[in-house]
XYZ file of C-alpha atoms in Angstrom:
447
model
C -52.508 32.608 13.807
C -55.817 33.437 12.238
C -59.047 32.407 13.983
C -62.673 32.102 12.934
C -65.771 32.183 14.823
C -68.881 30.577 13.111
C -72.220 31.348 14.535
C -73.408 27.867 12.894
C -70.685 25.450 11.159
C -71.767 22.403 9.494
C -69.455 19.636 10.470
C -70.157 16.178 8.482
C -73.490 17.752 7.585
C -74.503 18.356 11.151
C -75.164 21.784 12.750
C -72.910 22.881 15.339
C -73.409 26.277 17.250
C -70.528 28.659 18.078
C -67.358 26.856 16.624
C -63.976 28.627 16.858
C -61.222 27.663 14.104
C -57.842 28.249 14.779
C -55.577 28.147 11.497
C -52.001 28.302 11.150
C -49.938 30.505 8.434
C -49.984 27.473 5.990
C -53.795 27.649 5.738
C -54.547 24.488 7.866
C -56.792 24.138 10.821
C -55.061 23.607 14.020
C -57.889 23.685 16.382
C -61.612 23.259 16.396
C -63.470 24.267 19.592
C -67.026 25.224 20.713
C -66.437 28.276 22.662
C -67.039 31.988 22.702
C -65.594 34.406 20.002
C -62.576 36.415 21.068
C -62.131 40.091 20.114
C -59.776 39.432 16.946
C -61.744 36.512 15.452
C -63.148 36.977 12.014
C -66.856 36.427 12.775
C -69.127 34.367 10.265
C -72.525 33.234 10.337
C -73.448 29.866 8.732
C -70.578 28.259 7.235
C -69.984 24.984 5.261
C -66.680 23.234 4.094
C -65.516 24.662 0.582
C -67.003 22.848 -2.380
C -64.701 20.565 -4.604
C -65.356 20.626 -8.246
C -64.158 17.131 -9.267
C -64.729 17.256 -12.925
C -64.389 20.464 -15.165
C -63.583 21.316 -18.734
C -63.310 25.065 -18.483
C -63.382 25.718 -22.287
C -66.860 24.175 -22.602
C -68.026 27.309 -20.972
C -67.766 28.945 -24.225
C -70.900 26.899 -25.370
C -73.172 28.034 -22.652
C -76.276 29.452 -24.237
C -75.120 28.569 -27.858
C -76.085 24.925 -28.163
C -79.064 24.289 -25.846
C -81.867 24.911 -28.461
C -80.451 22.810 -31.266
C -81.737 19.267 -30.451
C -79.569 16.359 -31.082
C -77.539 14.145 -28.843
C -74.082 14.069 -27.030
C -72.487 13.394 -30.256
C -73.843 16.342 -32.205
C -72.777 18.548 -29.139
C -69.329 16.991 -29.222
C -68.735 18.184 -32.829
C -69.349 21.717 -31.789
C -67.183 21.395 -28.715
C -64.246 20.367 -31.010
C -64.847 23.714 -33.000
C -64.353 25.752 -30.023
C -61.267 23.693 -28.915
C -59.825 24.691 -32.262
C -60.101 28.165 -31.206
C -57.905 28.191 -28.221
C -54.264 29.073 -27.687
C -52.428 29.678 -24.313
C -53.243 33.389 -24.253
C -56.846 33.154 -24.826
C -57.289 30.130 -22.775
C -55.822 31.688 -19.816
C -58.356 34.472 -20.122
C -61.346 32.096 -20.474
C -60.228 29.856 -17.663
C -59.499 32.950 -15.532
C -63.175 33.990 -16.034
C -64.555 30.329 -15.482
C -62.628 29.871 -12.302
C -63.581 33.285 -11.033
C -67.234 32.205 -11.698
C -66.564 28.932 -9.589
C -64.964 30.750 -6.754
C -67.627 33.178 -6.153
C -70.246 30.075 -6.387
C -68.632 28.680 -3.474
C -66.141 26.232 -5.228
C -62.737 26.468 -3.457
C -61.019 23.400 -5.492
C -61.470 22.237 -9.149
C -60.133 19.244 -10.881
C -59.664 20.423 -14.499
C -59.924 17.447 -16.815
C -57.297 18.819 -19.456
C -56.736 17.292 -22.840
C -56.190 20.472 -25.353
C -52.318 20.201 -24.842
C -50.912 21.122 -28.415
C -51.571 23.250 -31.576
C -54.480 22.217 -33.778
C -51.960 20.147 -35.955
C -50.637 18.398 -32.905
C -47.531 20.282 -32.733
C -46.223 21.190 -29.394
C -46.190 24.653 -28.127
C -42.973 26.432 -27.239
C -42.247 26.917 -24.725
C -43.458 23.563 -23.326
C -46.659 23.109 -21.279
C -47.872 26.466 -22.372
C -51.603 25.377 -22.390
C -51.092 23.736 -18.849
C -49.140 26.765 -17.555
C -52.171 28.938 -18.761
C -54.338 26.960 -16.692
C -52.303 27.274 -13.701
C -51.873 30.978 -14.061
C -55.651 31.365 -14.229
C -56.092 29.644 -10.962
C -53.521 31.474 -9.234
C -54.875 34.669 -10.419
C -58.178 34.212 -8.796
C -57.126 32.109 -5.678
C -58.859 28.619 -6.543
C -57.278 25.429 -5.745
C -56.352 23.639 -9.009
C -55.789 19.896 -9.523
C -54.661 19.828 -13.125
C -55.920 16.357 -14.298
C -53.442 16.122 -17.366
C -55.189 13.671 -19.672
C -53.938 10.898 -22.121
C -55.723 10.821 -25.395
C -54.365 8.503 -27.972
C -57.263 7.286 -30.279
C -60.449 8.456 -31.822
C -62.526 5.550 -30.744
C -61.860 2.000 -30.027
C -59.720 0.716 -33.081
C -59.764 4.190 -34.804
C -57.287 6.840 -35.750
C -57.551 10.294 -34.344
C -59.604 12.638 -36.411
C -58.025 15.745 -37.518
C -59.906 17.703 -34.812
C -58.341 15.503 -32.004
C -54.639 15.908 -32.953
C -54.153 18.566 -30.496
C -55.204 16.368 -27.670
C -52.408 13.557 -28.177
C -48.910 12.976 -27.235
C -48.574 10.044 -29.686
C -48.147 7.477 -27.079
C -48.447 6.725 -23.323
C -44.616 6.886 -23.150
C -44.772 10.453 -24.726
C -47.410 11.430 -22.404
C -45.581 10.120 -19.239
C -42.472 11.947 -20.410
C -44.402 15.300 -20.640
C -46.429 14.402 -17.474
C -43.051 14.045 -15.596
C -41.804 17.299 -16.981
C -44.943 19.283 -16.016
C -44.915 17.890 -12.499
C -41.467 19.066 -11.867
C -42.288 22.658 -13.273
C -45.453 22.758 -10.866
C -43.395 21.453 -7.764
C -43.867 23.698 -4.741
C -46.943 25.295 -5.798
C -49.353 25.830 -2.865
C -52.412 26.285 -5.122
C -51.802 24.080 -8.205
C -51.047 20.313 -7.930
C -50.852 17.748 -10.848
C -53.273 14.819 -11.150
C -53.694 12.613 -14.078
C -56.398 11.244 -16.393
C -57.182 8.575 -18.843
C -59.846 10.180 -21.235
C -61.847 7.118 -21.826
C -61.721 3.557 -23.040
C -62.591 5.229 -26.639
C -59.171 7.075 -26.360
C -56.857 4.935 -24.572
C -56.048 1.298 -25.414
C -55.602 -1.315 -22.792
C -51.918 -1.570 -23.356
C -51.419 2.188 -22.823
C -53.531 2.198 -19.577
C -51.403 -0.560 -18.169
C -48.201 1.546 -19.253
C -49.633 4.602 -17.460
C -50.519 2.623 -14.495
C -46.958 1.232 -14.160
C -45.322 4.723 -14.738
C -47.631 6.978 -12.667
C -46.851 7.410 -9.114
C -49.326 5.711 -6.801
C -50.229 8.715 -4.795
C -51.564 10.628 -7.851
C -55.241 11.020 -8.320
C -56.377 9.197 -11.373
C -59.687 10.102 -13.338
C -61.471 8.693 -16.372
C -64.729 9.042 -18.309
C -66.540 5.994 -18.051
C -70.033 4.827 -19.742
C -71.340 8.090 -20.333
C -72.995 6.876 -23.585
C -74.435 3.508 -24.591
C -72.372 3.608 -27.798
C -69.030 3.300 -25.597
C -70.433 0.141 -23.911
C -71.379 -1.474 -27.233
C -68.187 -0.614 -28.984
C -66.213 -1.842 -25.901
C -68.061 -5.091 -25.794
C -67.723 -5.838 -29.402
C -64.166 -5.036 -29.914
C -62.766 -6.454 -26.556
C -65.472 -8.487 -25.057
C -65.758 -6.507 -21.838
C -67.799 -3.430 -20.546
C -65.535 -0.361 -20.002
C -65.604 -1.129 -16.237
C -64.670 -4.666 -16.897
C -61.815 -3.453 -19.229
C -60.527 -1.188 -16.225
C -60.571 -4.226 -14.089
C -58.685 -6.297 -16.559
C -55.914 -3.981 -16.540
C -55.684 -3.579 -13.005
C -57.073 0.201 -12.710
C -59.778 -0.057 -10.278
C -58.303 1.061 -6.804
C -59.343 3.783 -4.510
C -57.253 6.348 -6.012
C -59.444 6.065 -9.189
C -62.479 8.303 -9.939
C -64.857 7.456 -12.747
C -66.745 10.205 -14.271
C -70.540 9.923 -15.161
C -70.946 5.965 -14.746
C -74.262 6.377 -16.410
C -74.814 3.054 -18.166
C -73.541 0.295 -15.782
C -74.425 -3.314 -15.519
C -74.967 -4.722 -11.929
C -71.658 -6.408 -12.244
C -70.031 -3.262 -13.258
C -71.479 -1.569 -10.069
C -70.104 -4.332 -7.978
C -66.636 -3.912 -9.385
C -66.515 -0.245 -8.574
C -67.890 -0.591 -5.168
C -65.674 -3.368 -4.120
C -62.760 -1.451 -5.320
C -63.741 1.724 -3.461
C -63.650 3.710 -6.616
C -65.134 7.264 -6.442
C -67.709 8.079 -8.953
C -68.020 11.819 -10.120
C -71.648 12.537 -11.160
C -72.279 15.861 -12.989
C -76.005 16.083 -12.963
C -76.644 19.613 -14.667
C -74.533 18.263 -17.709
C -75.757 14.624 -17.740
C -79.262 16.360 -18.032
C -78.501 19.076 -20.522
C -76.667 16.544 -22.947
C -79.406 13.856 -22.361
C -77.067 11.332 -21.034
C -79.309 9.773 -18.716
C -79.493 9.339 -15.038
C -76.766 7.308 -13.408
C -77.213 4.937 -10.664
C -75.584 6.986 -7.804
C -77.452 5.394 -5.068
C -76.942 1.936 -6.279
C -73.269 2.906 -6.460
C -73.147 4.550 -3.143
C -74.621 1.379 -1.637
C -72.104 -0.733 -3.283
C -69.177 1.090 -1.690
C -68.328 3.857 -4.120
C -68.057 7.478 -2.649
C -70.101 9.830 -4.815
C -68.389 13.265 -5.670
C -69.670 15.979 -8.035
C -68.570 18.104 -10.939
C -69.700 20.829 -13.262
C -68.240 19.084 -16.375
C -69.267 21.317 -19.248
C -69.856 24.519 -17.202
C -73.123 25.289 -18.637
C -74.055 25.520 -14.901
C -71.617 26.531 -12.207
C -73.522 26.052 -9.059
C -72.527 23.467 -6.451
C -76.095 23.510 -4.879
C -77.557 22.690 -8.212
C -75.337 19.653 -8.695
C -76.248 18.516 -5.081
C -79.950 19.143 -5.818
C -79.700 17.500 -9.318
C -78.092 14.453 -7.717
C -80.807 13.836 -5.446
C -83.818 15.028 -7.758
C -82.498 12.428 -10.449
C -82.626 9.803 -7.758
C -86.061 10.886 -6.858
C -87.463 10.770 -10.300
C -86.028 7.277 -11.131
C -87.067 5.807 -7.654
C -90.262 7.755 -7.008
C -88.894 8.153 -3.513
C -87.845 11.137 -1.571
C -84.629 11.373 0.619
C -82.382 8.873 -1.299
C -79.391 11.149 -0.457
C -79.839 12.884 3.090
C -78.736 16.506 2.882
C -75.612 15.658 4.871
C -74.805 13.186 2.362
C -75.195 15.719 -0.772
C -72.771 18.031 1.332
C -70.289 15.420 1.685
C -70.531 14.702 -2.066
C -69.860 18.304 -2.830
C -67.181 18.984 -0.439
C -65.442 16.036 1.256
C -65.700 13.419 -1.487
C -64.747 15.998 -4.065
C -61.471 17.024 -2.220
C -60.734 13.287 -1.664
C -61.194 12.615 -5.397
C -58.713 15.244 -6.358
C -56.137 13.996 -3.853
C -56.529 16.993 -1.598
C -57.117 15.130 1.644
C -60.212 14.598 3.875
C -61.586 18.087 4.155
C -63.887 17.572 7.076
C -62.787 20.823 9.062
C -60.827 18.888 11.490
C -57.235 19.743 12.760
C -54.684 19.276 10.017
C -57.334 19.843 7.399
C -57.303 22.825 4.713
C -59.175 25.769 6.024
C -61.363 26.237 2.939
C -64.634 27.564 4.042
C -67.832 28.976 2.454
C -70.312 31.435 4.469
C -73.857 31.152 2.989
C -76.665 33.766 3.897
C -79.731 32.174 5.622
C -81.719 35.504 5.275
C -82.210 35.596 1.385
C -85.555 34.677 -0.296
C -84.450 31.165 -1.004
C -82.911 30.419 2.223
C -84.955 32.049 5.049
C -86.588 29.664 7.195
C -84.275 26.701 6.228
C -82.747 24.388 8.761
C -78.920 24.804 8.388
C -78.588 21.093 7.474
C -81.100 21.428 4.689
C -79.299 24.225 2.762
C -77.959 21.980 0.221
C -81.610 21.508 -1.079
C -82.672 25.175 -0.725
C -79.783 27.531 -1.441
C -78.087 28.359 -4.744
C -74.661 29.980 -5.703
C -76.458 33.397 -5.380
C -76.459 32.761 -1.482
C -72.756 32.509 -1.077
C -71.667 35.424 0.812
C -67.865 34.942 1.679
C -65.298 32.349 0.196
C -61.789 31.515 2.115
C -59.128 29.376 0.655
C -56.457 28.393 2.876
C -57.935 30.679 5.530
C -57.606 33.788 3.270
C -60.642 35.675 2.046
C -60.791 35.307 -1.693
C -64.399 36.263 -2.861
C -67.232 38.039 -1.237
C -70.707 38.757 -2.607
C -70.238 37.818 -6.123
C -66.921 39.326 -6.662
C -63.306 38.421 -6.233
C -61.548 40.188 -3.199
C -59.633 42.522 -5.835
C -62.963 43.479 -7.178
C -63.090 41.568 -10.412
C -66.635 40.500 -11.458
C -66.725 37.239 -13.271
C -69.268 38.558 -15.766
C -66.764 41.183 -16.694
C -63.903 38.739 -17.034
C -66.013 36.497 -19.133
C -67.251 39.199 -21.472
C -63.556 39.921 -22.117
C -62.561 36.392 -22.330
C -65.117 35.563 -24.790
C -64.297 38.571 -27.080
C -60.733 37.308 -27.081
C -60.973 33.500 -26.964
C -64.084 32.849 -29.044
C -64.865 35.909 -31.315
C -65.883 33.447 -33.885
C -67.492 30.735 -31.746
C -71.055 31.852 -32.525
C -70.398 31.796 -36.203
C -68.418 28.521 -35.898
C -71.037 26.525 -33.877
C -73.993 27.894 -36.127
C -72.214 26.521 -39.189
């Protein structure tokens, strides 16, 4: 048994002093008690639940610092993102993902949902051996010690009623049946892994037909977490209405997809009816504030969705920023800018979005630091220039990833003061990864 004694522990966002956590060999909490420390305890200061990154595209990290000064909109950015995808193979993607996951871990993310669709070679031919790209991501997560929920993604069309573009061929399995067969094979290969589990995703209503959605919903086990991009851009809404007479949310409702196991990502441009449908079904909404701001997507109706009944989770999406505190801050500040009111999301609600709701969205359980929960912890400095003087409960609005001291996954120390426990630094890993995976990215992006 391992035991931690926390000088201050935030449980459901509430500061509790002098809490002792006992953890079993499987990395789960067995006992939580306010009591004095014992001699063998690992002593921590201010502790929060580990953060769950509910939406990531690891390879987008290669575009950080490459596209921000070029103007344009989401669609122009997407063209450049496709060029980066074309550079990937299992070897260089593993190196890139290792660096990205390392940065996440030292920043306080203890779990990540990787929304993964670069399955095949650029011409659409499968890799040999099978699942090479997926297994590369799994190996990257194991190498750094982060929990990975691999959201293996169905991607069949280049838009509503449109064939795949050449640059999208690597994403497709040809049919929902083909994707399901590959998904089942991958699930068997990942079975029994303590850190890596398999989830699922429908890319979007642009990339998956209603019939394919129905086929996946019928063939996917009910306990598996399911994600989808939803209404990130007004064009998606217009195309869906023109072709099918429904909003994207209405389409999901029509095929029976709206349920508590579903998470919709972005949900930026919704009607009142859309919000009610999502809330009534208990669908989680994954907001990605730093990406939505960087790409000029708009500010989604997070507070209205939460009021309607949708849990709000957070993700880093394109990984132009990897910092759970900035995602929390972005969620609240976006609401303040739109509503002209402060305190739309209380600090405790922001912490829940970044931790508890993220884990639930990924199918990882409740993550409230209660008996039976995973012992995934983050220790935060309260004496640095950003946090000194902060009330513990208000750290979500003052701290940044730079204030993360120690990170534990399953009760095991995996990162400390900005580096992995083995001594690797994310910046060095990224330098090597970019040299290997994206040596021509700058040239390609700049055209």
